[in-house]
Amino acid sequence: MTADFSGPTILMCPADYYGIEYEINPWMSRSRQSDPELSRQQWHGLRSVLESLGVDVRLMEPVDGLPDLVFTANAGLVCRDSVFLPRFRHEARQGETPLDDTCFQSHGFQTVSLPEGMNFEGAGDALFCGDTLFAGYLIRSDAAAMQWVAAEIGCRVIPLQLVDDYYYHLDTCFCPLSATEAICFLPAFDEYAQQALREHVPELIEVEADEARRFACNAVAVGRHVVLNSGCPQLEAELSRRGFTTHPTTLDEFIKAGGSAKCLTLRLDGEDAAVWPID
Ligand code: ARG
């Protein structure tokens, strides 16, 4: 069996065991717990919006004791029939990787493990925009891991240093929408990365600090539709101006763990923004 999808296909993991059980980023505090019922409702809200856009949502089995498994963006980086599996920096999430492996194999993917000692957090830190892999590093993933993955794929990589602990994964501050357009919050990057983004992304859509903190950049693009957390009116207006239809959906329970729409999803058939190299 090989990975074969007839339309937009997204992997999600139900929020049944989601909660704030440890603190591995500044958004997380065990004293600010998530509400289990509300979390499930918000997760279902996101799933329904995606399904209304024609997305085939595939599910991964949730597991007690792995509260962040719900964030399937970190389950791997998909490229054609292969998935590069994560090597999580924090021990608390390391138990997820064997489950990711099984899940991808059951969907027909070939899974690839990075060499030991290289931290890599999947599509949370590695995002294609056109034929280039934009790669966040330092806080979670290592630059060497990104170079390794890009060499395996045979694509150009642009390493981007993340400098603000609140924007610890690339997908919290950068979101490719098409091969030429991306949302971003520039202050989350060092000077060099900011320059690289300006140079290599033809249409950069910048968000303000208050909307970045509402996870405006953590959006899911499906064709010309963009699903994002509620409370980002300026970005929504800008996206509408550019011909996108926006779908705000409240995901505040997940912000308590440092996540929002994009973190809760993983596109299995390839992002609309991605142009993969020919085999
Ligand atoms: N609590 C999780 C962590 O810190 C949140 C992960 C969010 N995922 C993402 N792709 N940004 O690892």
PDB file of C-alpha atoms and ligand atoms in Angstrom:
ATOM      1  CA  MET A   1       0.000   0.000   0.000  1.00  0.00           C
ATOM      2  CA  THR A   2       1.305   3.458  -0.850  1.00  0.00           C
ATOM      3  CA  ALA A   3       0.046   6.787   0.364  1.00  0.00           C
ATOM      4  CA  ASP A   4      -2.617   7.829  -2.124  1.00  0.00           C
ATOM      5  CA  PHE A   5      -5.124  10.595  -1.515  1.00  0.00           C
ATOM      6  CA  SER A   6      -7.836  11.883  -3.792  1.00  0.00           C
ATOM      7  CA  GLY A   7      -8.233  15.310  -2.191  1.00  0.00           C
ATOM      8  CA  PRO A   8      -7.073  17.411   0.741  1.00  0.00           C
ATOM      9  CA  THR A   9      -6.397  14.980   3.585  1.00  0.00           C
ATOM     10  CA  ILE A  10      -5.501  16.019   7.129  1.00  0.00           C
ATOM     11  CA  LEU A  11      -4.376  13.977  10.114  1.00  0.00           C
ATOM     12  CA  MET A  12      -5.859  14.951  13.484  1.00  0.00           C
ATOM     13  CA  CYS A  13      -5.839  13.313  16.913  1.00  0.00           C
ATOM     14  CA  PRO A  14      -8.909  13.671  19.174  1.00  0.00           C
ATOM     15  CA  ALA A  15      -8.420  15.812  22.286  1.00  0.00           C
ATOM     16  CA  ASP A  16      -9.619  13.069  24.682  1.00  0.00           C
ATOM     17  CA  TYR A  17      -6.399  13.088  26.727  1.00  0.00           C
ATOM     18  CA  TYR A  18      -5.333  16.661  26.089  1.00  0.00           C
ATOM     19  CA  GLY A  19      -4.331  18.696  29.159  1.00  0.00           C
ATOM     20  CA  ILE A  20      -1.495  20.734  30.636  1.00  0.00           C
ATOM     21  CA  GLU A  21       0.544  18.055  32.406  1.00  0.00           C
ATOM     22  CA  TYR A  22       4.007  19.610  32.065  1.00  0.00           C
ATOM     23  CA  GLU A  23       5.561  22.924  31.037  1.00  0.00           C
ATOM     24  CA  ILE A  24       7.809  22.955  27.986  1.00  0.00           C
ATOM     25  CA  ASN A  25       7.011  26.365  26.532  1.00  0.00           C
ATOM     26  CA  PRO A  26       6.053  29.724  28.100  1.00  0.00           C
ATOM     27  CA  TRP A  27       2.345  29.319  27.258  1.00  0.00           C
ATOM     28  CA  MET A  28       2.043  26.243  29.452  1.00  0.00           C
ATOM     29  CA  SER A  29       1.347  26.436  33.165  1.00  0.00           C
ATOM     30  CA  ARG A  30      -0.008  23.513  35.170  1.00  0.00           C
ATOM     31  CA  SER A  31      -1.853  26.073  37.270  1.00  0.00           C
ATOM     32  CA  ARG A  32      -3.806  27.177  34.159  1.00  0.00           C
ATOM     33  CA  GLN A  33      -5.493  23.919  33.181  1.00  0.00           C
ATOM     34  CA  SER A  34      -7.490  23.393  30.045  1.00  0.00           C
ATOM     35  CA  ASP A  35     -11.160  22.492  30.299  1.00  0.00           C
ATOM     36  CA  PRO A  36     -11.560  18.918  28.930  1.00  0.00           C
ATOM     37  CA  GLU A  37     -15.112  19.367  27.653  1.00  0.00           C
ATOM     38  CA  LEU A  38     -14.414  22.732  26.037  1.00  0.00           C
ATOM     39  CA  SER A  39     -11.217  21.381  24.481  1.00  0.00           C
ATOM     40  CA  ARG A  40     -13.136  18.547  22.880  1.00  0.00           C
ATOM     41  CA  GLN A  41     -15.775  20.984  21.608  1.00  0.00           C
ATOM     42  CA  GLN A  42     -13.187  23.318  20.111  1.00  0.00           C
ATOM     43  CA  TRP A  43     -11.345  20.405  18.509  1.00  0.00           C
ATOM     44  CA  HIS A  44     -14.630  19.196  16.962  1.00  0.00           C
ATOM     45  CA  GLY A  45     -15.323  22.741  15.789  1.00  0.00           C
ATOM     46  CA  LEU A  46     -12.029  22.755  13.889  1.00  0.00           C
ATOM     47  CA  ARG A  47     -12.682  19.319  12.436  1.00  0.00           C
ATOM     48  CA  SER A  48     -16.159  20.373  11.242  1.00  0.00           C
ATOM     49  CA  VAL A  49     -14.852  23.505   9.525  1.00  0.00           C
ATOM     50  CA  LEU A  50     -12.194  21.471   7.733  1.00  0.00           C
ATOM     51  CA  GLU A  51     -14.741  18.857   6.662  1.00  0.00           C
ATOM     52  CA  SER A  52     -17.052  21.592   5.395  1.00  0.00           C
ATOM     53  CA  LEU A  53     -14.190  22.630   3.104  1.00  0.00           C
ATOM     54  CA  GLY A  54     -14.009  19.123   1.646  1.00  0.00           C
ATOM     55  CA  VAL A  55     -11.099  17.888   3.750  1.00  0.00           C
ATOM     56  CA  ASP A  56     -10.866  14.163   4.441  1.00  0.00           C
ATOM     57  CA  VAL A  57      -9.932  14.082   8.150  1.00  0.00           C
ATOM     58  CA  ARG A  58      -8.018  10.968   9.186  1.00  0.00           C
ATOM     59  CA  LEU A  59      -7.690  10.180  12.857  1.00  0.00           C
ATOM     60  CA  MET A  60      -4.850   9.077  15.029  1.00  0.00           C
ATOM     61  CA  GLU A  61      -5.696   7.194  18.233  1.00  0.00           C
ATOM     62  CA  PRO A  62      -5.353   9.443  21.323  1.00  0.00           C
ATOM     63  CA  VAL A  63      -3.351   7.997  24.229  1.00  0.00           C
ATOM     64  CA  ASP A  64      -3.671   8.644  27.951  1.00  0.00           C
ATOM     65  CA  GLY A  65      -0.486  10.226  29.321  1.00  0.00           C
ATOM     66  CA  LEU A  66       0.474  11.860  25.997  1.00  0.00           C
ATOM     67  CA  PRO A  67      -1.483  15.125  26.145  1.00  0.00           C
ATOM     68  CA  ASP A  68       0.383  16.797  23.254  1.00  0.00           C
ATOM     69  CA  LEU A  69      -0.297  13.960  20.793  1.00  0.00           C
ATOM     70  CA  VAL A  70      -3.263  16.120  19.784  1.00  0.00           C
ATOM     71  CA  PHE A  71      -0.751  18.405  17.986  1.00  0.00           C
ATOM     72  CA  THR A  72      -0.281  16.256  14.891  1.00  0.00           C
ATOM     73  CA  ALA A  73       1.796  18.942  13.133  1.00  0.00           C
ATOM     74  CA  ASN A  74       4.701  17.569  15.152  1.00  0.00           C
ATOM     75  CA  ALA A  75       4.056  13.954  14.105  1.00  0.00           C
ATOM     76  CA  GLY A  76       6.348  14.327  11.104  1.00  0.00           C
ATOM     77  CA  LEU A  77       7.272  16.103   7.902  1.00  0.00           C
ATOM     78  CA  VAL A  78       5.483  14.645   4.886  1.00  0.00           C
ATOM     79  CA  CYS A  79       7.136  14.654   1.481  1.00  0.00           C
ATOM     80  CA  ARG A  80       5.441  12.546  -1.195  1.00  0.00           C
ATOM     81  CA  ASP A  81       5.234   8.956   0.172  1.00  0.00           C
ATOM     82  CA  SER A  82       7.735   9.539   2.972  1.00  0.00           C
ATOM     83  CA  VAL A  83       7.435  10.970   6.449  1.00  0.00           C
ATOM     84  CA  PHE A  84      10.406  12.171   8.467  1.00  0.00           C
ATOM     85  CA  LEU A  85       9.611  11.205  12.049  1.00  0.00           C
ATOM     86  CA  PRO A  86      10.161  13.591  14.955  1.00  0.00           C
ATOM     87  CA  ARG A  87      12.909  13.413  17.546  1.00  0.00           C
ATOM     88  CA  PHE A  88      11.466  15.576  20.288  1.00  0.00           C
ATOM     89  CA  ARG A  89      13.751  17.787  22.338  1.00  0.00           C
ATOM     90  CA  HIS A  90      11.730  17.269  25.520  1.00  0.00           C
ATOM     91  CA  GLU A  91      11.403  13.853  27.080  1.00  0.00           C
ATOM     92  CA  ALA A  92       7.737  14.482  27.833  1.00  0.00           C
ATOM     93  CA  ARG A  93       6.927  14.157  24.117  1.00  0.00           C
ATOM     94  CA  GLN A  94       9.387  11.462  23.103  1.00  0.00           C
ATOM     95  CA  GLY A  95       6.855   8.670  23.665  1.00  0.00           C
ATOM     96  CA  GLU A  96       4.829  10.026  20.735  1.00  0.00           C
ATOM     97  CA  THR A  97       7.265   9.054  17.988  1.00  0.00           C
ATOM     98  CA  PRO A  98       6.625   5.254  17.902  1.00  0.00           C
ATOM     99  CA  LEU A  99       2.891   5.968  17.705  1.00  0.00           C
ATOM    100  CA  ASP A 100       3.447   8.445  14.853  1.00  0.00           C
ATOM    101  CA  ASP A 101       5.496   5.781  13.085  1.00  0.00           C
ATOM    102  CA  THR A 102       2.720   3.164  13.343  1.00  0.00           C
ATOM    103  CA  CYS A 103       0.086   5.659  12.262  1.00  0.00           C
ATOM    104  CA  PHE A 104       1.966   6.744   9.116  1.00  0.00           C
ATOM    105  CA  GLN A 105       2.772   3.179   8.140  1.00  0.00           C
ATOM    106  CA  SER A 106      -0.899   2.286   8.391  1.00  0.00           C
ATOM    107  CA  HIS A 107      -1.629   5.144   5.969  1.00  0.00           C
ATOM    108  CA  GLY A 108       0.850   3.751   3.440  1.00  0.00           C
ATOM    109  CA  PHE A 109       3.825   6.014   4.139  1.00  0.00           C
ATOM    110  CA  GLN A 110       7.438   5.039   4.340  1.00  0.00           C
ATOM    111  CA  THR A 111       8.844   6.440   7.577  1.00  0.00           C
ATOM    112  CA  VAL A 112      12.344   7.841   7.960  1.00  0.00           C
ATOM    113  CA  SER A 113      14.176   8.339  11.268  1.00  0.00           C
ATOM    114  CA  LEU A 114      16.802  11.036  11.622  1.00  0.00           C
ATOM    115  CA  PRO A 115      20.220  10.124  13.031  1.00  0.00           C
ATOM    116  CA  GLU A 116      20.283   9.977  16.806  1.00  0.00           C
ATOM    117  CA  GLY A 117      21.120  13.199  18.567  1.00  0.00           C
ATOM    118  CA  MET A 118      19.363  15.463  16.047  1.00  0.00           C
ATOM    119  CA  ASN A 119      16.264  17.168  17.369  1.00  0.00           C
ATOM    120  CA  PHE A 120      13.497  17.565  14.832  1.00  0.00           C
ATOM    121  CA  GLU A 121       9.839  18.441  15.479  1.00  0.00           C
ATOM    122  CA  GLY A 122       8.240  17.710  12.111  1.00  0.00           C
ATOM    123  CA  ALA A 123       5.949  20.159  10.365  1.00  0.00           C
ATOM    124  CA  GLY A 124       5.955  22.300  13.517  1.00  0.00           C
ATOM    125  CA  ASP A 125       9.371  23.524  12.384  1.00  0.00           C
ATOM    126  CA  ALA A 126       9.669  22.575   8.707  1.00  0.00           C
ATOM    127  CA  LEU A 127       7.321  24.065   6.126  1.00  0.00           C
ATOM    128  CA  PHE A 128       7.518  24.127   2.349  1.00  0.00           C
ATOM    129  CA  CYS A 129       6.805  27.357   0.541  1.00  0.00           C
ATOM    130  CA  GLY A 130       7.199  26.595  -3.145  1.00  0.00           C
ATOM    131  CA  ASP A 131      10.148  24.266  -3.670  1.00  0.00           C
ATOM    132  CA  THR A 132      11.994  25.517  -0.595  1.00  0.00           C
ATOM    133  CA  LEU A 133      11.928  24.069   2.891  1.00  0.00           C
ATOM    134  CA  PHE A 134      11.695  26.870   5.461  1.00  0.00           C
ATOM    135  CA  ALA A 135      13.164  25.510   8.655  1.00  0.00           C
ATOM    136  CA  GLY A 136      12.887  26.947  12.150  1.00  0.00           C
ATOM    137  CA  TYR A 137      15.687  25.990  14.490  1.00  0.00           C
ATOM    138  CA  LEU A 138      17.260  26.548  17.878  1.00  0.00           C
ATOM    139  CA  ILE A 139      14.398  26.345  20.346  1.00  0.00           C
ATOM    140  CA  ARG A 140      13.159  22.859  19.396  1.00  0.00           C
ATOM    141  CA  SER A 141      14.705  21.535  16.177  1.00  0.00           C
ATOM    142  CA  ASP A 142      18.416  21.630  15.320  1.00  0.00           C
ATOM    143  CA  ALA A 143      19.811  23.309  12.219  1.00  0.00           C
ATOM    144  CA  ALA A 144      21.787  20.121  11.465  1.00  0.00           C
ATOM    145  CA  ALA A 145      18.555  18.103  11.466  1.00  0.00           C
ATOM    146  CA  MET A 146      17.049  20.469   8.908  1.00  0.00           C
ATOM    147  CA  GLN A 147      20.113  20.202   6.655  1.00  0.00           C
ATOM    148  CA  TRP A 148      19.921  16.409   6.921  1.00  0.00           C
ATOM    149  CA  VAL A 149      16.232  16.289   5.978  1.00  0.00           C
ATOM    150  CA  ALA A 150      16.676  18.705   3.064  1.00  0.00           C
ATOM    151  CA  ALA A 151      19.624  16.683   1.735  1.00  0.00           C
ATOM    152  CA  GLU A 152      17.486  13.507   1.843  1.00  0.00           C
ATOM    153  CA  ILE A 153      14.658  15.251  -0.006  1.00  0.00           C
ATOM    154  CA  GLY A 154      17.021  17.020  -2.398  1.00  0.00           C
ATOM    155  CA  CYS A 155      15.564  20.466  -1.878  1.00  0.00           C
ATOM    156  CA  ARG A 156      16.779  23.920  -0.946  1.00  0.00           C
ATOM    157  CA  VAL A 157      16.523  24.710   2.754  1.00  0.00           C
ATOM    158  CA  ILE A 158      16.413  28.111   4.386  1.00  0.00           C
ATOM    159  CA  PRO A 159      17.258  27.810   8.095  1.00  0.00           C
ATOM    160  CA  LEU A 160      15.512  30.448  10.178  1.00  0.00           C
ATOM    161  CA  GLN A 161      16.670  31.121  13.721  1.00  0.00           C
ATOM    162  CA  LEU A 162      13.825  31.546  16.209  1.00  0.00           C
ATOM    163  CA  VAL A 163      14.613  34.029  18.973  1.00  0.00           C
ATOM    164  CA  ASP A 164      11.451  34.377  21.073  1.00  0.00           C
ATOM    165  CA  ASP A 165      10.446  31.500  23.390  1.00  0.00           C
ATOM    166  CA  TYR A 166       6.769  32.302  22.846  1.00  0.00           C
ATOM    167  CA  TYR A 167       7.271  31.451  19.165  1.00  0.00           C
ATOM    168  CA  TYR A 168       9.144  28.237  19.773  1.00  0.00           C
ATOM    169  CA  HIS A 169       8.013  26.405  16.631  1.00  0.00           C
ATOM    170  CA  LEU A 170       8.154  27.851  13.129  1.00  0.00           C
ATOM    171  CA  ASP A 171       4.419  27.291  12.643  1.00  0.00           C
ATOM    172  CA  THR A 172       3.657  29.742  15.463  1.00  0.00           C
ATOM    173  CA  CYS A 173       5.163  32.624  13.447  1.00  0.00           C
ATOM    174  CA  PHE A 174       5.189  31.563   9.771  1.00  0.00           C
ATOM    175  CA  CYS A 175       2.484  30.078   7.562  1.00  0.00           C
ATOM    176  CA  PRO A 176       2.885  29.474   3.828  1.00  0.00           C
ATOM    177  CA  LEU A 177      -0.466  29.916   2.040  1.00  0.00           C
ATOM    178  CA  SER A 178       0.672  29.244  -1.507  1.00  0.00           C
ATOM    179  CA  ALA A 179       3.981  28.869  -3.326  1.00  0.00           C
ATOM    180  CA  THR A 180       4.396  32.666  -3.227  1.00  0.00           C
ATOM    181  CA  GLU A 181       2.454  33.898  -0.176  1.00  0.00           C
ATOM    182  CA  ALA A 182       3.030  33.430   3.554  1.00  0.00           C
ATOM    183  CA  ILE A 183       1.786  34.917   6.809  1.00  0.00           C
ATOM    184  CA  CYS A 184       4.519  35.809   9.273  1.00  0.00           C
ATOM    185  CA  PHE A 185       5.440  37.564  12.497  1.00  0.00           C
ATOM    186  CA  LEU A 186       8.937  38.887  11.815  1.00  0.00           C
ATOM    187  CA  PRO A 187      10.021  39.787  15.398  1.00  0.00           C
ATOM    188  CA  ALA A 188      10.087  36.050  16.209  1.00  0.00           C
ATOM    189  CA  PHE A 189      13.149  35.657  13.937  1.00  0.00           C
ATOM    190  CA  ASP A 190      16.716  36.904  14.120  1.00  0.00           C
ATOM    191  CA  GLU A 191      17.833  39.659  11.722  1.00  0.00           C
ATOM    192  CA  TYR A 192      19.312  37.263   9.220  1.00  0.00           C
ATOM    193  CA  ALA A 193      16.157  35.140   9.089  1.00  0.00           C
ATOM    194  CA  GLN A 194      13.988  38.229   8.684  1.00  0.00           C
ATOM    195  CA  GLN A 195      16.068  39.233   5.706  1.00  0.00           C
ATOM    196  CA  ALA A 196      15.889  35.716   4.241  1.00  0.00           C
ATOM    197  CA  LEU A 197      12.092  35.702   4.548  1.00  0.00           C
ATOM    198  CA  ARG A 198      11.815  39.102   2.855  1.00  0.00           C
ATOM    199  CA  GLU A 199      14.088  37.936   0.080  1.00  0.00           C
ATOM    200  CA  HIS A 200      12.627  34.482  -0.584  1.00  0.00           C
ATOM    201  CA  VAL A 201       8.893  34.876  -0.051  1.00  0.00           C
ATOM    202  CA  PRO A 202       7.445  37.118  -2.792  1.00  0.00           C
ATOM    203  CA  GLU A 203       4.311  38.070  -0.804  1.00  0.00           C
ATOM    204  CA  LEU A 204       4.909  38.303   2.920  1.00  0.00           C
ATOM    205  CA  ILE A 205       1.775  39.046   4.957  1.00  0.00           C
ATOM    206  CA  GLU A 206       2.923  40.472   8.275  1.00  0.00           C
ATOM    207  CA  VAL A 207       0.815  40.252  11.423  1.00  0.00           C
ATOM    208  CA  GLU A 208       0.829  42.598  14.419  1.00  0.00           C
ATOM    209  CA  ALA A 209       2.105  41.486  17.840  1.00  0.00           C
ATOM    210  CA  ASP A 210      -1.329  41.255  19.460  1.00  0.00           C
ATOM    211  CA  GLU A 211      -2.659  38.979  16.713  1.00  0.00           C
ATOM    212  CA  ALA A 212       0.541  36.939  16.652  1.00  0.00           C
ATOM    213  CA  ARG A 213      -0.162  36.203  20.319  1.00  0.00           C
ATOM    214  CA  ARG A 214      -3.615  34.998  19.257  1.00  0.00           C
ATOM    215  CA  PHE A 215      -1.793  32.503  17.017  1.00  0.00           C
ATOM    216  CA  ALA A 216      -2.724  34.316  13.805  1.00  0.00           C
ATOM    217  CA  CYS A 217       0.209  32.621  12.047  1.00  0.00           C
ATOM    218  CA  ASN A 218      -0.927  29.170  13.126  1.00  0.00           C
ATOM    219  CA  ALA A 219      -3.457  28.938  10.309  1.00  0.00           C
ATOM    220  CA  VAL A 220      -4.512  26.075   8.045  1.00  0.00           C
ATOM    221  CA  ALA A 221      -4.717  26.816   4.328  1.00  0.00           C
ATOM    222  CA  VAL A 222      -6.958  24.690   2.139  1.00  0.00           C
ATOM    223  CA  GLY A 223      -6.931  26.128  -1.372  1.00  0.00           C
ATOM    224  CA  ARG A 224      -7.961  29.779  -1.014  1.00  0.00           C
ATOM    225  CA  HIS A 225      -9.620  29.097   2.358  1.00  0.00           C
ATOM    226  CA  VAL A 226      -7.820  29.863   5.612  1.00  0.00           C
ATOM    227  CA  VAL A 227      -8.920  28.412   8.960  1.00  0.00           C
ATOM    228  CA  LEU A 228      -7.529  30.259  11.973  1.00  0.00           C
ATOM    229  CA  ASN A 229      -8.135  31.075  15.611  1.00  0.00           C
ATOM    230  CA  SER A 230     -10.786  33.716  16.331  1.00  0.00           C
ATOM    231  CA  GLY A 231      -9.623  37.149  17.451  1.00  0.00           C
ATOM    232  CA  CYS A 232      -7.425  38.022  14.462  1.00  0.00           C
ATOM    233  CA  PRO A 233      -9.583  40.588  12.600  1.00  0.00           C
ATOM    234  CA  GLN A 234      -6.705  42.514  11.006  1.00  0.00           C
ATOM    235  CA  LEU A 235      -5.230  39.406   9.448  1.00  0.00           C
ATOM    236  CA  GLU A 236      -8.671  38.277   8.314  1.00  0.00           C
ATOM    237  CA  ALA A 237      -9.262  41.620   6.599  1.00  0.00           C
ATOM    238  CA  GLU A 238      -5.883  41.451   4.870  1.00  0.00           C
ATOM    239  CA  LEU A 239      -6.506  37.872   3.720  1.00  0.00           C
ATOM    240  CA  SER A 240      -9.942  38.804   2.358  1.00  0.00           C
ATOM    241  CA  ARG A 241      -8.352  41.674   0.452  1.00  0.00           C
ATOM    242  CA  ARG A 242      -6.020  39.139  -1.132  1.00  0.00           C
ATOM    243  CA  GLY A 243      -8.871  36.866  -2.209  1.00  0.00           C
ATOM    244  CA  PHE A 244      -8.885  34.332   0.628  1.00  0.00           C
ATOM    245  CA  THR A 245     -12.003  33.260   2.506  1.00  0.00           C
ATOM    246  CA  THR A 246     -11.332  33.128   6.233  1.00  0.00           C
ATOM    247  CA  HIS A 247     -12.905  30.762   8.750  1.00  0.00           C
ATOM    248  CA  PRO A 248     -12.320  31.890  12.348  1.00  0.00           C
ATOM    249  CA  THR A 249     -12.834  29.154  14.905  1.00  0.00           C
ATOM    250  CA  THR A 250     -12.160  29.465  18.626  1.00  0.00           C
ATOM    251  CA  LEU A 251      -9.272  27.325  19.837  1.00  0.00           C
ATOM    252  CA  ASP A 252      -8.323  29.108  23.055  1.00  0.00           C
ATOM    253  CA  GLU A 253      -8.091  25.915  25.098  1.00  0.00           C
ATOM    254  CA  PHE A 254      -5.161  24.861  22.925  1.00  0.00           C
ATOM    255  CA  ILE A 255      -3.342  28.173  23.292  1.00  0.00           C
ATOM    256  CA  LYS A 256      -2.873  27.092  26.927  1.00  0.00           C
ATOM    257  CA  ALA A 257      -0.448  24.464  25.574  1.00  0.00           C
ATOM    258  CA  GLY A 258       1.037  26.796  22.963  1.00  0.00           C
ATOM    259  CA  GLY A 259      -0.958  25.570  19.985  1.00  0.00           C
ATOM    260  CA  SER A 260      -3.809  26.470  17.654  1.00  0.00           C
ATOM    261  CA  ALA A 261      -5.310  25.438  14.298  1.00  0.00           C
ATOM    262  CA  LYS A 262      -2.178  24.484  12.366  1.00  0.00           C
ATOM    263  CA  CYS A 263      -0.580  22.583  15.258  1.00  0.00           C
ATOM    264  CA  LEU A 264      -3.708  20.431  15.497  1.00  0.00           C
ATOM    265  CA  THR A 265      -3.403  19.298  11.877  1.00  0.00           C
ATOM    266  CA  LEU A 266      -1.005  17.643   9.476  1.00  0.00           C
ATOM    267  CA  ARG A 267      -1.655  17.700   5.753  1.00  0.00           C
ATOM    268  CA  LEU A 268      -0.998  14.181   4.426  1.00  0.00           C
ATOM    269  CA  ASP A 269      -1.376  14.826   0.706  1.00  0.00           C
ATOM    270  CA  GLY A 270       0.971  17.811   0.703  1.00  0.00           C
ATOM    271  CA  GLU A 271       0.299  21.441   1.580  1.00  0.00           C
ATOM    272  CA  ASP A 272      -1.123  23.607  -1.192  1.00  0.00           C
ATOM    273  CA  ALA A 273       1.957  25.812  -0.742  1.00  0.00           C
ATOM    274  CA  ALA A 274       4.385  22.951  -1.329  1.00  0.00           C
ATOM    275  CA  VAL A 275       6.084  22.237  -4.634  1.00  0.00           C
ATOM    276  CA  TRP A 276       8.047  19.030  -4.095  1.00  0.00           C
ATOM    277  CA  PRO A 277      11.079  18.137  -6.194  1.00  0.00           C
ATOM    278  CA  ILE A 278      10.561  15.455  -8.845  1.00  0.00           C
ATOM    279  CA  ASP A 279      11.867  11.998  -7.763  1.00  0.00           C
TER     280      ASP A 279
HETATM  281  N1  ARG B   1       2.705  21.782  24.095  1.00  0.00           N
HETATM  282  C1  ARG B   1       3.205  21.455  22.801  1.00  0.00           C
HETATM  283  C2  ARG B   1       4.718  21.636  22.787  1.00  0.00           C
HETATM  284  O1  ARG B   1       5.182  22.550  23.419  1.00  0.00           O
HETATM  285  C3  ARG B   1       2.549  22.303  21.760  1.00  0.00           C
HETATM  286  C4  ARG B   1       2.948  21.927  20.363  1.00  0.00           C
HETATM  287  C5  ARG B   1       2.297  22.789  19.335  1.00  0.00           C
HETATM  288  N2  ARG B   1       2.630  22.359  18.050  1.00  0.00           N
HETATM  289  C6  ARG B   1       3.106  23.113  17.064  1.00  0.00           C
HETATM  290  N3  ARG B   1       3.289  22.569  15.922  1.00  0.00           N
HETATM  291  N4  ARG B   1       3.444  24.367  17.245  1.00  0.00           N
HETATM  292  O2  ARG B   1       5.439  20.879  22.188  1.00  0.00           O
END
